[in-house]
CSV table of C-alpha atoms in Angstrom, one decimal:
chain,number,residue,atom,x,y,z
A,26,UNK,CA,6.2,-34.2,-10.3
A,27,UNK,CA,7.0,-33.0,-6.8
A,28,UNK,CA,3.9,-33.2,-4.1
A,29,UNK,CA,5.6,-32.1,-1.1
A,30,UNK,CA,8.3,-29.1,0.0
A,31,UNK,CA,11.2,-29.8,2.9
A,32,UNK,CA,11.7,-27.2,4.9
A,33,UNK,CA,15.2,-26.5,6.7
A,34,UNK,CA,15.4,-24.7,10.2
A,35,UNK,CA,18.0,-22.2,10.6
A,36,UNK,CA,18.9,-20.9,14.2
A,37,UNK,CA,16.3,-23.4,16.2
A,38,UNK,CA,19.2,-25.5,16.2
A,39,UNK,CA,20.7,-23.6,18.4
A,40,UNK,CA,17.8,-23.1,21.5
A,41,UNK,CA,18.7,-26.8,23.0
A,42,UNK,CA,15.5,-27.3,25.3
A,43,UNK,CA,13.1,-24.5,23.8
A,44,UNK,CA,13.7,-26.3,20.3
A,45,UNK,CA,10.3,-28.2,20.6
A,46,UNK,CA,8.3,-24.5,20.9
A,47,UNK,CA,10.4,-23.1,18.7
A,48,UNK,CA,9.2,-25.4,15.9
A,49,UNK,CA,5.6,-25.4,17.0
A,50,UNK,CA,6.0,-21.8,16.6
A,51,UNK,CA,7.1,-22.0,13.5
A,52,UNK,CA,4.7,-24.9,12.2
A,53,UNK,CA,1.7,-22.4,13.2
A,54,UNK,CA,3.8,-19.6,11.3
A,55,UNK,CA,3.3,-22.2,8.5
A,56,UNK,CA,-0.6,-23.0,8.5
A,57,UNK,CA,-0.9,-19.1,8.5
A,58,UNK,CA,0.8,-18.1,5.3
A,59,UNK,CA,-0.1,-20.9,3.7
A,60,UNK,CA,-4.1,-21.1,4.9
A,61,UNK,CA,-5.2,-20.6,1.6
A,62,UNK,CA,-4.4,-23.8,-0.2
A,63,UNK,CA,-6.8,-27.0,0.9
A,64,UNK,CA,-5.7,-29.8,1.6
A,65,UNK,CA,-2.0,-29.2,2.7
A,66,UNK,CA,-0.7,-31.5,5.2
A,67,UNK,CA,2.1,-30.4,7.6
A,68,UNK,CA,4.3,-32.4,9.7
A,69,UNK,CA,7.9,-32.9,11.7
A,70,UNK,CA,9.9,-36.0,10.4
A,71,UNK,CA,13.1,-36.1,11.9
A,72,UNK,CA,14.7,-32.4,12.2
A,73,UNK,CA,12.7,-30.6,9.1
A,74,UNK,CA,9.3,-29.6,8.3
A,75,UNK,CA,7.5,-31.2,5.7
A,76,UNK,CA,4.6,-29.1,3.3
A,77,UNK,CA,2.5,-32.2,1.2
A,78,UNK,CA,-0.2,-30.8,-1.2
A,79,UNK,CA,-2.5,-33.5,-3.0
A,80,UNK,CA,-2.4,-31.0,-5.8
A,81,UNK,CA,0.4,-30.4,-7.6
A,82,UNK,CA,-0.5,-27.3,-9.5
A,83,UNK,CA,0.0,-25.6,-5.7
A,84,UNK,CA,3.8,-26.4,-5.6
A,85,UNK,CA,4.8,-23.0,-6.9
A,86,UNK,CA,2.3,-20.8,-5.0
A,87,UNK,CA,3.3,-23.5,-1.7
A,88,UNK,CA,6.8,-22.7,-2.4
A,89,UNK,CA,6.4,-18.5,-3.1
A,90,UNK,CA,4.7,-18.8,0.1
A,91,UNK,CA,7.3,-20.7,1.8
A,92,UNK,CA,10.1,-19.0,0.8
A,93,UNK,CA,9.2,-15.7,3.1
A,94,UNK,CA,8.7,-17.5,6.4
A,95,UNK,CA,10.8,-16.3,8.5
A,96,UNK,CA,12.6,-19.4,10.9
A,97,UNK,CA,13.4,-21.3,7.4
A,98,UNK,CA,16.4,-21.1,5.9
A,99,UNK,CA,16.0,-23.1,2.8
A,100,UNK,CA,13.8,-25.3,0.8
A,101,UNK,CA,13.6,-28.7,-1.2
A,102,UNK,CA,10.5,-29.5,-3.5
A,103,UNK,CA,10.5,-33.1,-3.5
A,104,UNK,CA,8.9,-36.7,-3.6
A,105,UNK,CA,7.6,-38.8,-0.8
A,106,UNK,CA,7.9,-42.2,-1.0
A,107,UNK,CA,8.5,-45.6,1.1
A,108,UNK,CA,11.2,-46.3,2.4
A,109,UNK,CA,11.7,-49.7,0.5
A,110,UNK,CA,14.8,-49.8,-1.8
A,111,UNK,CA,13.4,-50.5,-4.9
A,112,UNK,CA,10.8,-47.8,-4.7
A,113,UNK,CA,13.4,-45.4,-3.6
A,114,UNK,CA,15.3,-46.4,-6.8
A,115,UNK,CA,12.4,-46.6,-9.1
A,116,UNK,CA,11.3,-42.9,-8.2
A,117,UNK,CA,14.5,-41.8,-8.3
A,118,UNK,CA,14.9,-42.2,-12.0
A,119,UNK,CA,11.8,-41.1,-12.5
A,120,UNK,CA,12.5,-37.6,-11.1
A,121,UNK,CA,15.4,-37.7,-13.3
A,122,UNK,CA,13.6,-38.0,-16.8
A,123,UNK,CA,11.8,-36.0,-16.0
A,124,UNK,CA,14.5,-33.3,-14.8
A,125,UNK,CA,16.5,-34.7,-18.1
A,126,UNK,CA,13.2,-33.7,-20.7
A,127,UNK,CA,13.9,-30.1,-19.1
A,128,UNK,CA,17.4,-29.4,-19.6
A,129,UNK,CA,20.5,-30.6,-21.1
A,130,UNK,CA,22.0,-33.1,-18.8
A,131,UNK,CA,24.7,-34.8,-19.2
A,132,UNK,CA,26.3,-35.3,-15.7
A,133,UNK,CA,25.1,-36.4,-12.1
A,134,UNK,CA,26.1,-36.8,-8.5
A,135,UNK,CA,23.7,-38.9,-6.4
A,136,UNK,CA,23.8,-37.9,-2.7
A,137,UNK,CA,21.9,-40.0,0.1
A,138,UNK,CA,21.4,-39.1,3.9
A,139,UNK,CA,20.4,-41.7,6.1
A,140,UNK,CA,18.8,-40.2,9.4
A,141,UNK,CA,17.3,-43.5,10.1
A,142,UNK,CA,19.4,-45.8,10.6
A,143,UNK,CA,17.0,-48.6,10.8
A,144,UNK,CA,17.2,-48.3,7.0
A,145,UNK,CA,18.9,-51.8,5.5
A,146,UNK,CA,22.3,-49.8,3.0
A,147,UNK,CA,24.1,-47.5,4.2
A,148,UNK,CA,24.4,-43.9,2.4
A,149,UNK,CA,27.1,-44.4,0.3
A,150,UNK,CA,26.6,-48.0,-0.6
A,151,UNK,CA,22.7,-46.7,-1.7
A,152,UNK,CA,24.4,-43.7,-3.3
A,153,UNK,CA,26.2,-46.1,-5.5
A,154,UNK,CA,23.6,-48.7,-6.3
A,155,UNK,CA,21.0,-45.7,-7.6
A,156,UNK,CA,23.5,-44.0,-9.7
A,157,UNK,CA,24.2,-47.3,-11.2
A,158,UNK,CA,20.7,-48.0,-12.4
A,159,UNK,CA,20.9,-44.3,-13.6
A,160,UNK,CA,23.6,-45.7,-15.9
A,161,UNK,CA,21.7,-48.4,-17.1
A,162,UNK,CA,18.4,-46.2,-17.9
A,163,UNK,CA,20.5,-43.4,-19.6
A,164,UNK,CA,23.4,-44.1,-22.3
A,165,UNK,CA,24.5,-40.7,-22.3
A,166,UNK,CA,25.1,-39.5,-18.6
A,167,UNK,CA,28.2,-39.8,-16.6
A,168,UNK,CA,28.5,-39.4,-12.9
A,169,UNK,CA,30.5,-36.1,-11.9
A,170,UNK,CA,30.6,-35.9,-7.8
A,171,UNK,CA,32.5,-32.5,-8.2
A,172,UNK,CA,30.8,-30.5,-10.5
A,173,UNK,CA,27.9,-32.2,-11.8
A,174,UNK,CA,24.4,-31.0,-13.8
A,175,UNK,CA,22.6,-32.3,-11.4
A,176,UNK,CA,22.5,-33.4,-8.1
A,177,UNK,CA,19.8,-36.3,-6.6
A,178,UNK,CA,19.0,-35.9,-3.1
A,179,UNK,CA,17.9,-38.9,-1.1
A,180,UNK,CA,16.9,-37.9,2.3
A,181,UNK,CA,15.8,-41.1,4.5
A,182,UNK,CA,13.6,-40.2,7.9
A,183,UNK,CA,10.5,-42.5,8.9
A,184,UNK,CA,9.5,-41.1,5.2
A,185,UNK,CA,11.9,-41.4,2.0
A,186,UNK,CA,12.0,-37.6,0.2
A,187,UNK,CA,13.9,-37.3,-3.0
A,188,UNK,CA,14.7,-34.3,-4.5
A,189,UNK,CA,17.2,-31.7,-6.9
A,190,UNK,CA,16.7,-28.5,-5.8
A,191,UNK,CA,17.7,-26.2,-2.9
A,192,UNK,CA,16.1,-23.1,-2.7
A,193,UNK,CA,17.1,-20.1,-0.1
A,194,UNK,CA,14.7,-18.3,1.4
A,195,UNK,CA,14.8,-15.5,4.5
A,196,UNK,CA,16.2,-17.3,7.4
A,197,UNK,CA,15.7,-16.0,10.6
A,198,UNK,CA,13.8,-16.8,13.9
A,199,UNK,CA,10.0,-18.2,14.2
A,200,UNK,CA,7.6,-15.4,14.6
A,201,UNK,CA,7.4,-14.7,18.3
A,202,UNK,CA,9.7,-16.7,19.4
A,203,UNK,CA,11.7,-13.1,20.8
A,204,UNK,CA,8.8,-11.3,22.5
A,205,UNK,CA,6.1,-8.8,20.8
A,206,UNK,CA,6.4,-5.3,19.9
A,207,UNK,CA,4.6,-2.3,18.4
A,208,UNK,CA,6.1,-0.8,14.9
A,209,UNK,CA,5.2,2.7,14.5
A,210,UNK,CA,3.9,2.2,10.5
A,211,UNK,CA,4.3,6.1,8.7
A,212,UNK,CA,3.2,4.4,5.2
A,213,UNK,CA,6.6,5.7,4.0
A,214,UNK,CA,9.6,3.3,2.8
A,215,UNK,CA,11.4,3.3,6.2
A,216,UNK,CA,9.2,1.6,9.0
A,217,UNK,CA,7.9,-1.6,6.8
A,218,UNK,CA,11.4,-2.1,6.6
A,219,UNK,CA,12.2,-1.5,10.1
A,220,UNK,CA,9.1,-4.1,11.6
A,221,UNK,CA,10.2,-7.1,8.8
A,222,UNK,CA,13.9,-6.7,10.1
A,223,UNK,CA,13.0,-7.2,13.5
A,224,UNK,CA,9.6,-9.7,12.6
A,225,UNK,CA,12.8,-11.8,11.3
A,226,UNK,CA,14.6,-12.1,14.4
A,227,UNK,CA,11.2,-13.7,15.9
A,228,UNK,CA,9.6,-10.4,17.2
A,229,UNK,CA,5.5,-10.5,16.9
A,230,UNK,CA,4.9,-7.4,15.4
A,231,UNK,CA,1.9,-4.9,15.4
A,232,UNK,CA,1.4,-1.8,14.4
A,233,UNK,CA,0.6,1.9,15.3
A,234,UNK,CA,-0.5,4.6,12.4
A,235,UNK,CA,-1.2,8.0,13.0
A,236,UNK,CA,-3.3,10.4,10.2
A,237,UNK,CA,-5.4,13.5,10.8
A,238,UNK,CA,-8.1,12.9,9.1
A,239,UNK,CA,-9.4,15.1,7.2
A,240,UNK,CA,-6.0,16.7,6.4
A,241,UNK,CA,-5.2,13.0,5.6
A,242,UNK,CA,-7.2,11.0,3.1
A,243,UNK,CA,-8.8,7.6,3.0
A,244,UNK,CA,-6.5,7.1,0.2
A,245,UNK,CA,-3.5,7.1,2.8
A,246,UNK,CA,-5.2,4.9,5.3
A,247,UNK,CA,-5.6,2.5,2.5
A,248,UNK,CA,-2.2,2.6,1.5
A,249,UNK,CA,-1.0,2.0,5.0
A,250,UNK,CA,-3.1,-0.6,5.0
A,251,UNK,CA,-2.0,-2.6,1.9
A,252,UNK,CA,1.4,-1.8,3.5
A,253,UNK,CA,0.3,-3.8,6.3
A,254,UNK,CA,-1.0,-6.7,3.9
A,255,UNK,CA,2.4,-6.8,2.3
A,256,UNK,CA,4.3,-7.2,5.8
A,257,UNK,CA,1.6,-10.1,6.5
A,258,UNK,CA,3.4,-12.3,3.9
A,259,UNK,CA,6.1,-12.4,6.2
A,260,UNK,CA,5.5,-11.8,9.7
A,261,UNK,CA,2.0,-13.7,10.5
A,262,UNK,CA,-1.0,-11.8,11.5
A,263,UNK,CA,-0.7,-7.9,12.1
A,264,UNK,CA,-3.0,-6.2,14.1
A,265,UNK,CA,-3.1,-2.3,13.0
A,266,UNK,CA,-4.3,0.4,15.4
A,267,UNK,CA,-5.4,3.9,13.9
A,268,UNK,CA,-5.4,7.2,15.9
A,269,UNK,CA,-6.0,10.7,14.8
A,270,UNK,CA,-3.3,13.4,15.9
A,271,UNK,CA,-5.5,16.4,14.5
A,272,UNK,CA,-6.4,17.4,18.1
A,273,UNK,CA,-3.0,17.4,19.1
A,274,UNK,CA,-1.6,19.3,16.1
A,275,UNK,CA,-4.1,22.0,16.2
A,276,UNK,CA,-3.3,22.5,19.8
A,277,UNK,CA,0.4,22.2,19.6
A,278,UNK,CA,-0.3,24.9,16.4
A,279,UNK,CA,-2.0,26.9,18.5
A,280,UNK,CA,0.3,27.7,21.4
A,281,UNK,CA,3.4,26.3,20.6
A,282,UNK,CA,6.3,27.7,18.1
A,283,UNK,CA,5.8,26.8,14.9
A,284,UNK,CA,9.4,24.4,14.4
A,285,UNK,CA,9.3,22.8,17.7
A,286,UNK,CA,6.3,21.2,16.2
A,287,UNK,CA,8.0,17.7,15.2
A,288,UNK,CA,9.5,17.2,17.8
A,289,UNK,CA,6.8,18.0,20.0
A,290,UNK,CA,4.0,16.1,18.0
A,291,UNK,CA,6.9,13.0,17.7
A,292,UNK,CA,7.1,12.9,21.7
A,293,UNK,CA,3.1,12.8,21.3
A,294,UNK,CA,3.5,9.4,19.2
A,295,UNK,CA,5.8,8.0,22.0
A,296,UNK,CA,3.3,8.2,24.4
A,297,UNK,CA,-0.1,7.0,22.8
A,298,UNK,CA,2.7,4.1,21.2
A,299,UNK,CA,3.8,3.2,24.6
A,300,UNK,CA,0.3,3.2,26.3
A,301,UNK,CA,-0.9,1.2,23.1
A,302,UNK,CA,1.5,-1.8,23.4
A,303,UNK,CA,1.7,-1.4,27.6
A,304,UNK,CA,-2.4,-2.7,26.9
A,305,UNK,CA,-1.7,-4.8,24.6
A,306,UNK,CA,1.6,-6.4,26.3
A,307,UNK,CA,4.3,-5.8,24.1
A,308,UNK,CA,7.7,-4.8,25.4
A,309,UNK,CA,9.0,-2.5,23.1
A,310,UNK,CA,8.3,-0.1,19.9
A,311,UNK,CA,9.8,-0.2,16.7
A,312,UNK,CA,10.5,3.2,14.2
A,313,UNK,CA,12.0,3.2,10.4
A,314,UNK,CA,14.7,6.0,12.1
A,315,UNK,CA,18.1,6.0,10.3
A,316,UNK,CA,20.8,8.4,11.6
A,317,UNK,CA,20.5,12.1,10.3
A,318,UNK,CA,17.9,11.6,7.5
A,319,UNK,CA,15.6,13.9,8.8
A,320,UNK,CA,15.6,17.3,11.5
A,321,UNK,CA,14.0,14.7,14.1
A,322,UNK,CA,16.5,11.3,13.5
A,323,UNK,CA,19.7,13.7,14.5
A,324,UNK,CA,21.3,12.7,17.9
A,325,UNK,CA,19.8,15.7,19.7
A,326,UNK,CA,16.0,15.3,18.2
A,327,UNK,CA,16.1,11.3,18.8
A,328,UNK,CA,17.2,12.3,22.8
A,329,UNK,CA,14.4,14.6,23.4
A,330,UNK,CA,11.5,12.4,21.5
A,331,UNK,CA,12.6,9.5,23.4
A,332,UNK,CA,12.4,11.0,26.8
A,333,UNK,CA,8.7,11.4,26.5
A,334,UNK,CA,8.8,7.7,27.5
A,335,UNK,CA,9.9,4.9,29.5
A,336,UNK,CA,9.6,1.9,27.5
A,337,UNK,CA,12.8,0.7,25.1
A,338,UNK,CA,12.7,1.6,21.3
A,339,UNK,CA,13.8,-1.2,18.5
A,340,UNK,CA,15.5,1.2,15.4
A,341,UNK,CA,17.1,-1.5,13.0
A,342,UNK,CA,17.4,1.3,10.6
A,343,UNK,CA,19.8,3.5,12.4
A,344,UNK,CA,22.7,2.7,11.0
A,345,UNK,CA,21.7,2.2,7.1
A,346,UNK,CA,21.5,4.8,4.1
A,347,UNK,CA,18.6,5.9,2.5
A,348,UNK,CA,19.9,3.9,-0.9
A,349,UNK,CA,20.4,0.7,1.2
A,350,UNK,CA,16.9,1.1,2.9
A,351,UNK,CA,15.2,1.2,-0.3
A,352,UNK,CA,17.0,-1.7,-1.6
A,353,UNK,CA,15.7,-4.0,1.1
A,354,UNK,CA,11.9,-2.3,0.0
A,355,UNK,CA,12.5,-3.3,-3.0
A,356,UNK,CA,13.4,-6.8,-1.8
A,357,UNK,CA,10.7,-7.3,0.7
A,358,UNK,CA,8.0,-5.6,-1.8
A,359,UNK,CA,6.8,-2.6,0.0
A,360,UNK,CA,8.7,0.0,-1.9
A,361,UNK,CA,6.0,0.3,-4.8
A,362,UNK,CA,3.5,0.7,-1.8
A,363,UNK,CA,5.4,3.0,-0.1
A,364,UNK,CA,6.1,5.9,-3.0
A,365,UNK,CA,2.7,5.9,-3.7
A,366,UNK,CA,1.9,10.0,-2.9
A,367,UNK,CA,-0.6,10.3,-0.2
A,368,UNK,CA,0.5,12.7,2.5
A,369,UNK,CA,0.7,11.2,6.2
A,370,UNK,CA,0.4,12.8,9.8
A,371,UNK,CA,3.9,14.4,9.6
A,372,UNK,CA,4.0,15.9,6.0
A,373,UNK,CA,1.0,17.5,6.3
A,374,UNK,CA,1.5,19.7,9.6
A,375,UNK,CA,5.6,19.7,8.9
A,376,UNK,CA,6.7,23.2,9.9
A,377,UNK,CA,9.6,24.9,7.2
A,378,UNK,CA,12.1,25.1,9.2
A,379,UNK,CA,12.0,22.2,11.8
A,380,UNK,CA,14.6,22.4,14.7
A,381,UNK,CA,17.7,19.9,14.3
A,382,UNK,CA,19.3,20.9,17.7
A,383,UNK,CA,16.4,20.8,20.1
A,384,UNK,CA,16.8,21.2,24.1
A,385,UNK,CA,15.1,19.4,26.6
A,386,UNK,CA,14.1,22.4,28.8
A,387,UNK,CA,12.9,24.3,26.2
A,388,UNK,CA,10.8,21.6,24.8
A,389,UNK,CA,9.5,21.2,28.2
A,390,UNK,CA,8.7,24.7,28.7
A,391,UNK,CA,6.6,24.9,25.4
A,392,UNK,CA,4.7,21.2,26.5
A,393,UNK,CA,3.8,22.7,30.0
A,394,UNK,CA,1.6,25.2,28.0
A,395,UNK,CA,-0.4,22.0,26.7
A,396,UNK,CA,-2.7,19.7,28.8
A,397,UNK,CA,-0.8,16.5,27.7
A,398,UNK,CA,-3.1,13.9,29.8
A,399,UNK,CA,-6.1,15.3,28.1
A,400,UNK,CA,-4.8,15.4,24.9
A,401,UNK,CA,-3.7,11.8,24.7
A,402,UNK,CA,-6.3,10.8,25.9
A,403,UNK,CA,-9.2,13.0,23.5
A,404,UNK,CA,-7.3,11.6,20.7
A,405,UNK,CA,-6.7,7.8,22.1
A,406,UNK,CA,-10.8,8.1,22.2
A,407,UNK,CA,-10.3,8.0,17.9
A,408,UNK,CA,-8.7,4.5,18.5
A,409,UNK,CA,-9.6,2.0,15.7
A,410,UNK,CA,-8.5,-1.7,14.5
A,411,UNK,CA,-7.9,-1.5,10.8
């Protein structure tokens, strides 16, 4: 029945002259998710977005799609038709048999927007005259403009769209409409969280994983990978850079105390993360940190990791519990991904007892026993696009 979805804005409304690139942002954001369906046409009409597929079996996997773009706050399947009256009326009571053969209903509430104002009856006047001819096409309906079944939607722009449904979806800001940054991706439950809460406020995300290969397996590069995939659905393209830390780990092994060795290989991260998005100009990282969940996310350990660097750090996870992080995994669709039991970079070389409490100097002292410059860059030489 329906052959096109209206899409809703959310916060564009607000950016008075940077609407107009906020939209084409989020038009693009559009083609991309849904570049898999042929021939879709997508278009502005007079404050919304409009998705029109010349095959209807797409509606569902056009709305799935839809529903996880971030910039959208909700979404209308619906009809396009002319904007003459009579068709208007005509296809109105055509979406309501068919809405009727589908469930019991017995009352109604016809509700018409007229944006153009070019358009010969005004809104309440039209209201009136459809749900009339309702009336005469259906013996056993009332109208109801309180609490009704249903509720016909009759949207007039430079196109007519009719619809009955609303459907939420994620909200948020076009995707990079707020800058670009660089999520450091473990393949755990935290960080895919972490890049699609700040990929919703508009941020164009990438991201950085580190594995040391062949302590690490394929396996986890995979999973890191379909991680990646998953985060796709809703923040656009990803690129995904690769390094291997086992040079740095063997080193820091070597001639370094055994639980300095997170915080030490963490501050490691920072760096290659910061020179990483520096090339590839993005303005700040993103970790899945959240407040004392591990010896390196206390106060102390976050201090000394993040003055190995310069460059700002996004951590939209700070302030949540582990329980409420995996709920939004669950919601988003990474959580099955992330249990999945393939060791990363940090289990692996974890020492027993890592240091909660670390000090600067004494994390200093232990790093000028290590060549740092060489070391980044020996394992920045590993660097790969997944």
């Amino acid at each position: 029945m329906y052959n096109i979805v209206a899409a809703s804005f959310g916060e564009i409304f607000l950016k008075g002259k940077n609407r107009g690139k906020f939209e084409h942002q989020l038009i693009e954001q559009v083609r991309f998710a849904l570049k898999d369906f042929n021939k879709l046409s997508i278009y502005k009409d007079l404050g919304k977005v409009f998705i029109e597929t010349s095959n209807e079996e797409d509606m569902d996997g056009i709305i799935e799609k839809t529903k996880k773009i971030f910039g959208i706050v909700s979404i209308m399947p619906s009809i396009r038709t002319e904007k003459d009256p009579e068709t208007i009326i005509k296809k109105s009571i055509e979406l309501f048999a068919y809405l009727k053969e589908k469930q019991n209903i017995k009352t109604f509430k016809i509700k018409t927007k007229r944006s153009d104002k070019e358009f010969p009856i005004k809104s309440m006047e039209f209201s009136a005259e459809v749900g009339g001819r309702i009336l005469e096409a259906f013996n056993d309906v009332t109208v109801d403009v309180h609490n009704p079944d249903i509720e016909i939607y009759i949207d007039i722009k430079k196109n007519c769209y009719i619809s009955s449904e609303k459907i939420k979806t994620v909200g948020g800001m076009p995707i990079g409409s707020c800058g670009r940054a660089l999520l450091l991706l473990s393949g755990g439950i935290d960080s895919p969280v972490a890049g699609y809460m700040i990929a919703k406020r508009g941020v164009e995300i990438h991201a950085l994983y580190f594995h040391t290969y062949p302590f690490t397996s394929e396996r986890a590069n995979e999973k890191v990978k379909k991680l990646k995939e998953l985060l796709e659905e809703y923040c656009g393209k990803i690129k995904l850079f690769s390094i291997n830390m086992l040079e740095i780990h063997k080193a820091i092994k070597e001639f370094c105390r055994e639980e300095e060795t997170t915080i030490l290989a963490r501050r490691f991260m920072m760096r290659i993360a910061e020179r990483i998005a520096k090339e590839n100009k993005m303005e700040m990282l993103i970790t899945g940190e959240s407040l004392g969940q591990v010896a390196s996310q206390t106060m102390k350990s976050m201090t000394v990791i993040e003055n190995a660097i310069e460059m700002p750090i996004l951590k939209p996870l700070v302030g949540m519990d582990k329980t409420e992080i995996m709920e939004r995994a669950r919601e988003i669709g990474t959580y099955e991904t992330s249990i999945l039991p393939f060791d990363d970079c940090c289990s692996v070389f974890a020492p027993s007892h890592p240091l909660i409490n670390p000090k600067l100097d004494s994390i200093l002292r232990s790093e000028s026993s290590l060549n740092i410059e060489e070391l980044v860059d020996t394992v920045y030489s590993t660097l790969e696009i997944l």
